[in-house]
Short mmCIF file of C-alpha atoms in Angstrom, two decimals:
data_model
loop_
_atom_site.label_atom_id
_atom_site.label_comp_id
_atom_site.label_asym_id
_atom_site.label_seq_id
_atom_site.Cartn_x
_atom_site.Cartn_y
_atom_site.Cartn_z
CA UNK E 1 24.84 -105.75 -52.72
CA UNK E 2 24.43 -105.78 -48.86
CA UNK E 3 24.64 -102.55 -47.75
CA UNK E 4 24.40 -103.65 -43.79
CA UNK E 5 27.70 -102.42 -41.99
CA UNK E 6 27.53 -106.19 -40.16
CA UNK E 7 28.87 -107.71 -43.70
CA UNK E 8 31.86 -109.84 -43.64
CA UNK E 9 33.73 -109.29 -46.92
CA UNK E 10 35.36 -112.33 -48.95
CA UNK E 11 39.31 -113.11 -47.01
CA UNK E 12 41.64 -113.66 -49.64
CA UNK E 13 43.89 -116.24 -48.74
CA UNK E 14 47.30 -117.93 -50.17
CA UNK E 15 51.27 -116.93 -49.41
CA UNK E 16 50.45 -113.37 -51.54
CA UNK E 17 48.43 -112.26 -48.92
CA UNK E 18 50.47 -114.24 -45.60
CA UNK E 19 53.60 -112.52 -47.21
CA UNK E 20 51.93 -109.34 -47.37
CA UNK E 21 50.12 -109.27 -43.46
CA UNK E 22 51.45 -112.08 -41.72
CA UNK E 23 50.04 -115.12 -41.14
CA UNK E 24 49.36 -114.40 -37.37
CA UNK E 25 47.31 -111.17 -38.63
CA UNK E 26 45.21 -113.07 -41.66
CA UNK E 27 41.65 -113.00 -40.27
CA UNK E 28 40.07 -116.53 -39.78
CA UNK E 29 37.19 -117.58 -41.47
CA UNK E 30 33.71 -118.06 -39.47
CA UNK E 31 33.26 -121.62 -38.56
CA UNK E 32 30.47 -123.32 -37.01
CA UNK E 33 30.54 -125.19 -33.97
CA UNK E 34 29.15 -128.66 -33.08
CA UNK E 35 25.68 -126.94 -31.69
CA UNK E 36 25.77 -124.86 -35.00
CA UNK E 37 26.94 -121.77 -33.59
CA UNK E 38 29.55 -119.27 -35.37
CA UNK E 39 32.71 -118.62 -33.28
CA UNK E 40 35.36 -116.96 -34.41
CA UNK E 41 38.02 -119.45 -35.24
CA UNK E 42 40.95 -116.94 -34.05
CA UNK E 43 39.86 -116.70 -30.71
CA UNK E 44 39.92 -120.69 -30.38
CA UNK E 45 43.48 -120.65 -31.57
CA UNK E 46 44.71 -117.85 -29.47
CA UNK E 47 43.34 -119.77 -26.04
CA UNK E 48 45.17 -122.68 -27.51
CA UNK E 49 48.14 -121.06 -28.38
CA UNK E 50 48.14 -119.24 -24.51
CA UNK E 51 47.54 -123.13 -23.47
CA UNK E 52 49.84 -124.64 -25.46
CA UNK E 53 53.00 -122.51 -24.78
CA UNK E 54 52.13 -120.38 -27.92
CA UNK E 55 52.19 -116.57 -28.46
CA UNK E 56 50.86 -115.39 -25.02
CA UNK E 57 46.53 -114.24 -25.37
CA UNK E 58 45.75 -110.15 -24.32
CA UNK E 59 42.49 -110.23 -24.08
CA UNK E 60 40.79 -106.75 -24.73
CA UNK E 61 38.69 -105.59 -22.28
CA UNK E 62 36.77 -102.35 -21.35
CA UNK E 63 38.71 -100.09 -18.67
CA UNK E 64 36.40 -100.51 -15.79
CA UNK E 65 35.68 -97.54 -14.11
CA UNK E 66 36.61 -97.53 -10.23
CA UNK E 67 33.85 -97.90 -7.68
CA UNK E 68 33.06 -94.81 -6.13
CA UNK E 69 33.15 -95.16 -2.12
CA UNK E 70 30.38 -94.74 0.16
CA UNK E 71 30.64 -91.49 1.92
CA UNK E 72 31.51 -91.80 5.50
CA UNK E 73 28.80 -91.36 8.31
CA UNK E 74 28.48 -88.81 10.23
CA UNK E 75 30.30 -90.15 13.38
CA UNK E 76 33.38 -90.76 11.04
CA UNK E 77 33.86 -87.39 9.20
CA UNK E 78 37.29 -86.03 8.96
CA UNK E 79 38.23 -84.53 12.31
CA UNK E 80 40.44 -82.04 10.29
CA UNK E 81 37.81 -80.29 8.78
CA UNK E 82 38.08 -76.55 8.72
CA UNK E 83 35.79 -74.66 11.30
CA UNK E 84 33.29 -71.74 9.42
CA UNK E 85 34.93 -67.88 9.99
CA UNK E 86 34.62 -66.41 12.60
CA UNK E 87 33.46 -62.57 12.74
CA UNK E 88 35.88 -60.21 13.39
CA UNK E 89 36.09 -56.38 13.63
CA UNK E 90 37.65 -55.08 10.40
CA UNK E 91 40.73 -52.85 12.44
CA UNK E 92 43.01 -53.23 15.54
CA UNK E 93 40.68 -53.75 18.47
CA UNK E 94 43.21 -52.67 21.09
CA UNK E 95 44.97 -49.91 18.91
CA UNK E 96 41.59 -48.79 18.38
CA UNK E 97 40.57 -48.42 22.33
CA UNK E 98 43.68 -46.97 23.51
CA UNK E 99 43.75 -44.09 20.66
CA UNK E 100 40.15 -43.69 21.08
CA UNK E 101 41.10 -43.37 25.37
CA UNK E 102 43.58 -40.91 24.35
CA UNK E 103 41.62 -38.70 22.46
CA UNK E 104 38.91 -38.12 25.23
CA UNK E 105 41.46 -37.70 27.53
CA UNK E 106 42.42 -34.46 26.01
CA UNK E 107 39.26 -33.90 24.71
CA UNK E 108 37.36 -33.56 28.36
CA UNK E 109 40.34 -32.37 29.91
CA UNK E 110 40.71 -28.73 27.54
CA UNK E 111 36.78 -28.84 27.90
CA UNK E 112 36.29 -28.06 31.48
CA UNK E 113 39.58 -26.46 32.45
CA UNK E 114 40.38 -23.88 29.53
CA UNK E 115 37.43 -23.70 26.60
CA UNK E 116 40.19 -21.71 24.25
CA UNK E 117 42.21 -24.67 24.65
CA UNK E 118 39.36 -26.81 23.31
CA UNK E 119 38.78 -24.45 20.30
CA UNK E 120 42.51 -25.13 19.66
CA UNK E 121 41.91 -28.49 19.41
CA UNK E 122 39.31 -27.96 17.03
CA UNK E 123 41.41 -26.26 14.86
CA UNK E 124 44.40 -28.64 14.79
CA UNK E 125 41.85 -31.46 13.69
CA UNK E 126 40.35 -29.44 10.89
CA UNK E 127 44.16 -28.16 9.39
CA UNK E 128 45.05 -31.93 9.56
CA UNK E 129 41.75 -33.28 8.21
CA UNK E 130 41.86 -30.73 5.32
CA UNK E 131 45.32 -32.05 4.40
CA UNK E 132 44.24 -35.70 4.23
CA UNK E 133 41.49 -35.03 1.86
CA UNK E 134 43.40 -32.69 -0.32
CA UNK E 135 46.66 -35.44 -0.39
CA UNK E 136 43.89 -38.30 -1.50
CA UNK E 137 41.76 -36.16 -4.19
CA UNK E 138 45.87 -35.41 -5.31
CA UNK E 139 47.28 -38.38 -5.70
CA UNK E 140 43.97 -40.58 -6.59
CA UNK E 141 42.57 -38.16 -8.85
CA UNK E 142 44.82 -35.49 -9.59
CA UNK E 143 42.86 -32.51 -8.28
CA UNK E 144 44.80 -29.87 -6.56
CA UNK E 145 43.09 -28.13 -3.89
CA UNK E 146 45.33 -25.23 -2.70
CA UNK E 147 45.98 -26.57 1.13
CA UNK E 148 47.17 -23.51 2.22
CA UNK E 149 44.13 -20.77 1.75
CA UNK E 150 41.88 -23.69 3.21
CA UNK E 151 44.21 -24.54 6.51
CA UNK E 152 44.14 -20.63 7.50
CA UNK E 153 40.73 -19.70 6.08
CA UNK E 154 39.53 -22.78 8.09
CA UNK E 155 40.93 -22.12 11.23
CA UNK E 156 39.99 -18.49 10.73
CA UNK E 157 36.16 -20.03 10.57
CA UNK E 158 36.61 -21.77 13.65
CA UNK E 159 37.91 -18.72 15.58
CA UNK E 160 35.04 -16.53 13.95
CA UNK E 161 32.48 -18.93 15.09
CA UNK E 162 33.59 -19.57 18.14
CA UNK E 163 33.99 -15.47 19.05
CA UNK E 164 31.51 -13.79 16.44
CA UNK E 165 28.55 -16.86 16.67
CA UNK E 166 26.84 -17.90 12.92
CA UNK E 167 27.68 -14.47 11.78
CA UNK E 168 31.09 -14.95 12.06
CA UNK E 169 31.08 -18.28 10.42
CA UNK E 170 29.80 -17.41 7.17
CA UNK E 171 31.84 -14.31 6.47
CA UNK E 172 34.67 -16.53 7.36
CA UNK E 173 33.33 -19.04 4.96
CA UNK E 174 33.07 -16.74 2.13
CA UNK E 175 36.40 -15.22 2.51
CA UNK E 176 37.70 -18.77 2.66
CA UNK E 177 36.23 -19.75 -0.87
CA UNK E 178 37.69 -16.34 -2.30
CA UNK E 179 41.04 -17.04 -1.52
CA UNK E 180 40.73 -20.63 -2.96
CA UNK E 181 39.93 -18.68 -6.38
CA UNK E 182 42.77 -16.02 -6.15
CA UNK E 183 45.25 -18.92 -5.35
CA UNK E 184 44.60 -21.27 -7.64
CA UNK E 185 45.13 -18.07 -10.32
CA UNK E 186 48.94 -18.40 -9.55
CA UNK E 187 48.92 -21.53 -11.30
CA UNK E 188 47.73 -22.74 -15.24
CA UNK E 189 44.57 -22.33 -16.31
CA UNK E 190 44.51 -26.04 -16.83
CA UNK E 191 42.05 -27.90 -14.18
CA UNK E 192 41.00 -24.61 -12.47
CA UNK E 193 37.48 -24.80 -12.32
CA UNK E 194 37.94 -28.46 -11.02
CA UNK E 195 40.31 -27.65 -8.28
CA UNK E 196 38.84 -24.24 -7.20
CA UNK E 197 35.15 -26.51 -7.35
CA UNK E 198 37.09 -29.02 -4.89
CA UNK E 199 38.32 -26.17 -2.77
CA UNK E 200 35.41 -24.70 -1.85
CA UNK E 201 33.52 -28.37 -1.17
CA UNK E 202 36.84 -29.06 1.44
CA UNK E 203 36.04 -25.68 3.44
CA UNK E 204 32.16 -25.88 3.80
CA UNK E 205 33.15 -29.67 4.25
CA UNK E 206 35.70 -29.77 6.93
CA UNK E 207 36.14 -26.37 8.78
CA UNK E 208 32.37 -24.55 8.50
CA UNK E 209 31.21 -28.38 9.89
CA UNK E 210 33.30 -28.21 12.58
CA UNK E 211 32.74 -24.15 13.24
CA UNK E 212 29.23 -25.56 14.45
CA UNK E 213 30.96 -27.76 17.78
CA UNK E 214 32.71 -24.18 18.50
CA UNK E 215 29.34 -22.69 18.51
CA UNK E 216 28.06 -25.15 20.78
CA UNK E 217 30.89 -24.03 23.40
CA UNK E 218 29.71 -20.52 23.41
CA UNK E 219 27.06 -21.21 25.89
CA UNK E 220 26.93 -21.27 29.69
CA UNK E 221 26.80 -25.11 29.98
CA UNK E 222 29.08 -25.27 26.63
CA UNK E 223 31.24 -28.04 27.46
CA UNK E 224 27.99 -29.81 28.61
CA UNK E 225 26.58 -29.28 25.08
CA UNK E 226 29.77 -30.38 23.41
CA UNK E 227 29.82 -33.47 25.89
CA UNK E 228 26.40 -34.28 24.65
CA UNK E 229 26.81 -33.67 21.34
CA UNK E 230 30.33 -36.01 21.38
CA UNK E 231 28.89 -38.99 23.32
CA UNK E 232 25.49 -39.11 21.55
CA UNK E 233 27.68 -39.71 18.11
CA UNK E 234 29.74 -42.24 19.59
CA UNK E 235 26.97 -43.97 20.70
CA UNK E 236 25.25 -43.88 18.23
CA UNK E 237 28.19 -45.68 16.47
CA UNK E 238 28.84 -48.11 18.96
CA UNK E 239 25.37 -48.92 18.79
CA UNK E 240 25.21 -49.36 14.86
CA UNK E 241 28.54 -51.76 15.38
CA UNK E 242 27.21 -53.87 18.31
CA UNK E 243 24.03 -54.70 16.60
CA UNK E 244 25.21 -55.16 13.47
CA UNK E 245 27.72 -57.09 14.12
CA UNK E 246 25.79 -59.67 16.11
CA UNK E 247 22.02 -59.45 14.08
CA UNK E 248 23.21 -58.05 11.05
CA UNK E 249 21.50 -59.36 7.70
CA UNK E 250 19.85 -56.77 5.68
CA UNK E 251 22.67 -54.35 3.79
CA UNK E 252 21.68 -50.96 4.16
CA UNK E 253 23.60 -49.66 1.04
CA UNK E 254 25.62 -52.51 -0.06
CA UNK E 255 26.96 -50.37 -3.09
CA UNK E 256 28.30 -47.90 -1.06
CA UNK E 257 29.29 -49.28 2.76
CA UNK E 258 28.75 -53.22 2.58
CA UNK E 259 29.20 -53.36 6.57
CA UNK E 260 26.22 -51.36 7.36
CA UNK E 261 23.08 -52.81 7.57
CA UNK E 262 19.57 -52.56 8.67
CA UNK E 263 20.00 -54.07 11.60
CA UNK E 264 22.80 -52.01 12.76
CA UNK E 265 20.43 -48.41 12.07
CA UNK E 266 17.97 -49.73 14.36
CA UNK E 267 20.67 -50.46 16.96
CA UNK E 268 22.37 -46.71 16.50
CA UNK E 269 18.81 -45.30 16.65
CA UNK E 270 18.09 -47.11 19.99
CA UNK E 271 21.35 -46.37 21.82
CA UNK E 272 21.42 -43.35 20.49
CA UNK E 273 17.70 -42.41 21.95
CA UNK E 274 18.34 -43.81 25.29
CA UNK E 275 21.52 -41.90 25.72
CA UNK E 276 19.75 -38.35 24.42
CA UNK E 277 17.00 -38.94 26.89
CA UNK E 278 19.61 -39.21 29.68
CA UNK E 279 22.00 -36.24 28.40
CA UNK E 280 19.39 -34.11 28.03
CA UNK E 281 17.67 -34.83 31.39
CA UNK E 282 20.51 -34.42 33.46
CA UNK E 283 23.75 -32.92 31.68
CA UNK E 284 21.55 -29.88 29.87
CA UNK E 285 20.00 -26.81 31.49
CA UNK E 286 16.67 -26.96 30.99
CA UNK E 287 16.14 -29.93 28.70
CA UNK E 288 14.20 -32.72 29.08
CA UNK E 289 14.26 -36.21 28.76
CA UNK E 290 11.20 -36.90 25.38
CA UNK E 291 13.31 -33.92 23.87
CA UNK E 292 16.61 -36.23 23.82
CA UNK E 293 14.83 -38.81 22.57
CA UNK E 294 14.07 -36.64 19.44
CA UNK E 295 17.75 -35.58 19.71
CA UNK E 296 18.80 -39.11 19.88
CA UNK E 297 16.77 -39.93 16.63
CA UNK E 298 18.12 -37.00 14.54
CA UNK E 299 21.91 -37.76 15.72
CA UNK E 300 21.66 -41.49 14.29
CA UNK E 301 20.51 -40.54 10.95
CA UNK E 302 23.03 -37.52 10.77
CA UNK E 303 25.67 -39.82 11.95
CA UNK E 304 25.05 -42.66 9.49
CA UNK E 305 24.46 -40.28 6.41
CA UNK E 306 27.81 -38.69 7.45
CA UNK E 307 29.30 -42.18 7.41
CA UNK E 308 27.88 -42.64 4.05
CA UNK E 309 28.82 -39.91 2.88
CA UNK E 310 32.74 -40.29 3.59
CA UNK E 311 32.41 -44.58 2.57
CA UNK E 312 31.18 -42.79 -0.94
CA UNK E 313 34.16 -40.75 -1.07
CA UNK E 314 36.63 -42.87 -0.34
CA UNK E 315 35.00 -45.63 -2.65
CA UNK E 316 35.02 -42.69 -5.74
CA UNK E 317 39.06 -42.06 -4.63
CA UNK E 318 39.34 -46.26 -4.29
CA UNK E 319 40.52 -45.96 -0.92
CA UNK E 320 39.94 -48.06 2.49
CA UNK E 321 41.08 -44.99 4.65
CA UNK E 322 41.73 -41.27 4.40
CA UNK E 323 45.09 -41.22 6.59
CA UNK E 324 47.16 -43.75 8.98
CA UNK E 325 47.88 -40.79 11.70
CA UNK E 326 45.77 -42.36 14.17
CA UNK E 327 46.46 -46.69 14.62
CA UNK E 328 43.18 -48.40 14.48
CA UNK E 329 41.33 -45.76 13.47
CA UNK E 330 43.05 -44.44 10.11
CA UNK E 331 43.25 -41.04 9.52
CA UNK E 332 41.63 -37.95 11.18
CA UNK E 333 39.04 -37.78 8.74
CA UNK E 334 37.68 -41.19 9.27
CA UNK E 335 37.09 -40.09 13.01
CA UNK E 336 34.94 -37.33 11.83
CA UNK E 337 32.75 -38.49 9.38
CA UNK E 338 30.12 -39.00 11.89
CA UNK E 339 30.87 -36.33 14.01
CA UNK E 340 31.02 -32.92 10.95
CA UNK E 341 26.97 -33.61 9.36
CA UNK E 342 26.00 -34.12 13.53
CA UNK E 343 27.28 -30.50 14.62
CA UNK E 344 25.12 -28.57 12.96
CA UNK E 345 22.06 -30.84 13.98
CA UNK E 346 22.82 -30.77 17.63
CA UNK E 347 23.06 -26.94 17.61
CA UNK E 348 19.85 -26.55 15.57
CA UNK E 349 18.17 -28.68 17.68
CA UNK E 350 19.64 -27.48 21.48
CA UNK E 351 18.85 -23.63 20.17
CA UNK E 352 15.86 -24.60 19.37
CA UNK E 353 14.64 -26.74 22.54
CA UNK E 354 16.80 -24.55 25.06
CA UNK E 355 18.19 -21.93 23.00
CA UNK E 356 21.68 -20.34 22.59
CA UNK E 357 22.79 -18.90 25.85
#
């Protein structure tokens, strides 16, 4: 038996098996040709048939795959073709500037013509900072840090600093944290050592920072100091942006602030030097101008770590911004994340290169 799948089996044939196909479906035995080649005998009478008015021929043919066109040169490419992104800034450019104009304006202005009216200032921005953070950790995590003990422990901190020096500022502190823990006790015992633990982070965290810009007024040239300590931050910021923005490669900490990189350290670090040299040449009594450099250095990486610090927050609370109170900024708190971790370094540093008074 031939076992080769090529084998052509016997065709019956007779009107059984036309009746039972057709006769235009019986297959046609192999016949040879006159140079003694086989040809299948159906395909002869199908061309004649197509010829000879018959059944019309389909011949069956392989779908033929299109031909794929050349791509176009270069001097023909589609003149529609979308341009790369641009970089932009991430907020409200001119929202940003005239808030940020605004702020200085009062800023400088209670500086140099009433100093209480400065330490007022201070206090309205800690009360309103404290109740951003406590509204996020309540509604994104469902941690209730009693607002109220913190708002008038922390302006109590400010005012203690401000009057009473470091002293002042602790004992405030401490009194703070105690009334966090009798509070809360007005409420179930459900949560308490997470809220009370949240409570006490918000008053070192917002209000004993700030008591340290307070303490930097007390001095003679205190709204010098303050000056100092306010414009070496912002540069320092501006510095980080400007760089990074336009060199920018290397992410700093991608996991916690993907905008930040390398780049944009070295940048804050420069400004930041450049302007501490200056300050502390000609705005400080008694400074000079390699001991702002040194200032300049520490304020950077104060500055940045505080603006890692709050991007780590906010990320843990899955938030862009703390507030919307000020427009192209966000909220207070996002205004002084840089500024809270610098205070205390500036006032270490200025006691200890010109001291206190």
């Amino acid at each position: 038996m031939n076992d080769s799948p090529w084998a052509t089996e016997p065709v019956p044939a007779g009107p059984a098996y036309d009746a039972l196909v057709g006769p235009h479906t019986r297959p046609m035995p192999i016949v040879p040709d006159a140079a003694g080649r086989d040809f299948d005998d159906r395909e002869a009478r199908d061309r004649g048939a197509a010829t000879d008015g018959g059944p019309p021929f389909r011949a069956e043919t392989l779908p033929q795959e299109p031909m794929p066109s050349p791509p176009p040169p270069p001097s023909q490419a589609p003149q529609d073709a979308t341009p790369p992104p641009k970089k932009r800034a991430g907020r409200d450019l001119r929202a940003a500037i005239g808030v940020g104009v605004g702020l200085g304006a009062v800023i400088f202005a209670s500086l140099f013509i009433v100093k209480a009216v400065f330490v007022g200032v201070i206090v309205v921005a800690v009360v309103v900072g404290l109740w951003e953070l406590t509204s996020r950790l309540q509604e994104k995590k469902g941690i209730k840090a009693p607002l109220v003990p913190l708002a008038v422990g922390g302006a109590a901190m400010v005012i203690a600093g401000y009057v009473r020096g470091a002293e002042g500022a602790w004992v405030a502190m401490a009194l703070t944290a105690l009334a966090v823990l009798v509070w809360r006790m007005t409420e179930p015992p459900e949560d308490y050592l997470k809220d009370v633990t949240a409570g006490v982070f918000a008053a070192f965290y917002v209000p004993f920072l700030a008591t340290f810009v307070a303490m930097l007024l007390t001095a003679d040239d205190g709204p010098e100091r303050v000056v100092t300590f306010l414009l070496l931050t912002v540069v320092s910021d501006t510095g980080a942006y400007a760089v990074g923005w336009r060199f920018g490669k290397t992410k700093l900490a991608p996991r916690i602030s993907p905008g930040k990189t390398r780049e944009g350290l070295f940048g804050a670090v420069a400004f930041a030097m450049a302007a501490g040299a200056l300050c502390m040449e000609f705005l400080i009594d008694g400074g000079a101008w390699w001991q702002g450099l040194l200032l300049g250095l520490a304020v950077a990486v104060s500055a940045t770590l505080g603006d890692l610090g709050e991007s780590m927050i906010k990320r843990d609370l899955g938030i862009k911004d703390m507030g919307t109170l000020l427009p192209g900024h966000g909220g207070i708190m996002d205004r002084l994340d840089s500024l809270l971790p610098t205070a205390p370094v500036v006032w270490l540093l200025l006691a200890a290169f010109v001291g206190t008074g």
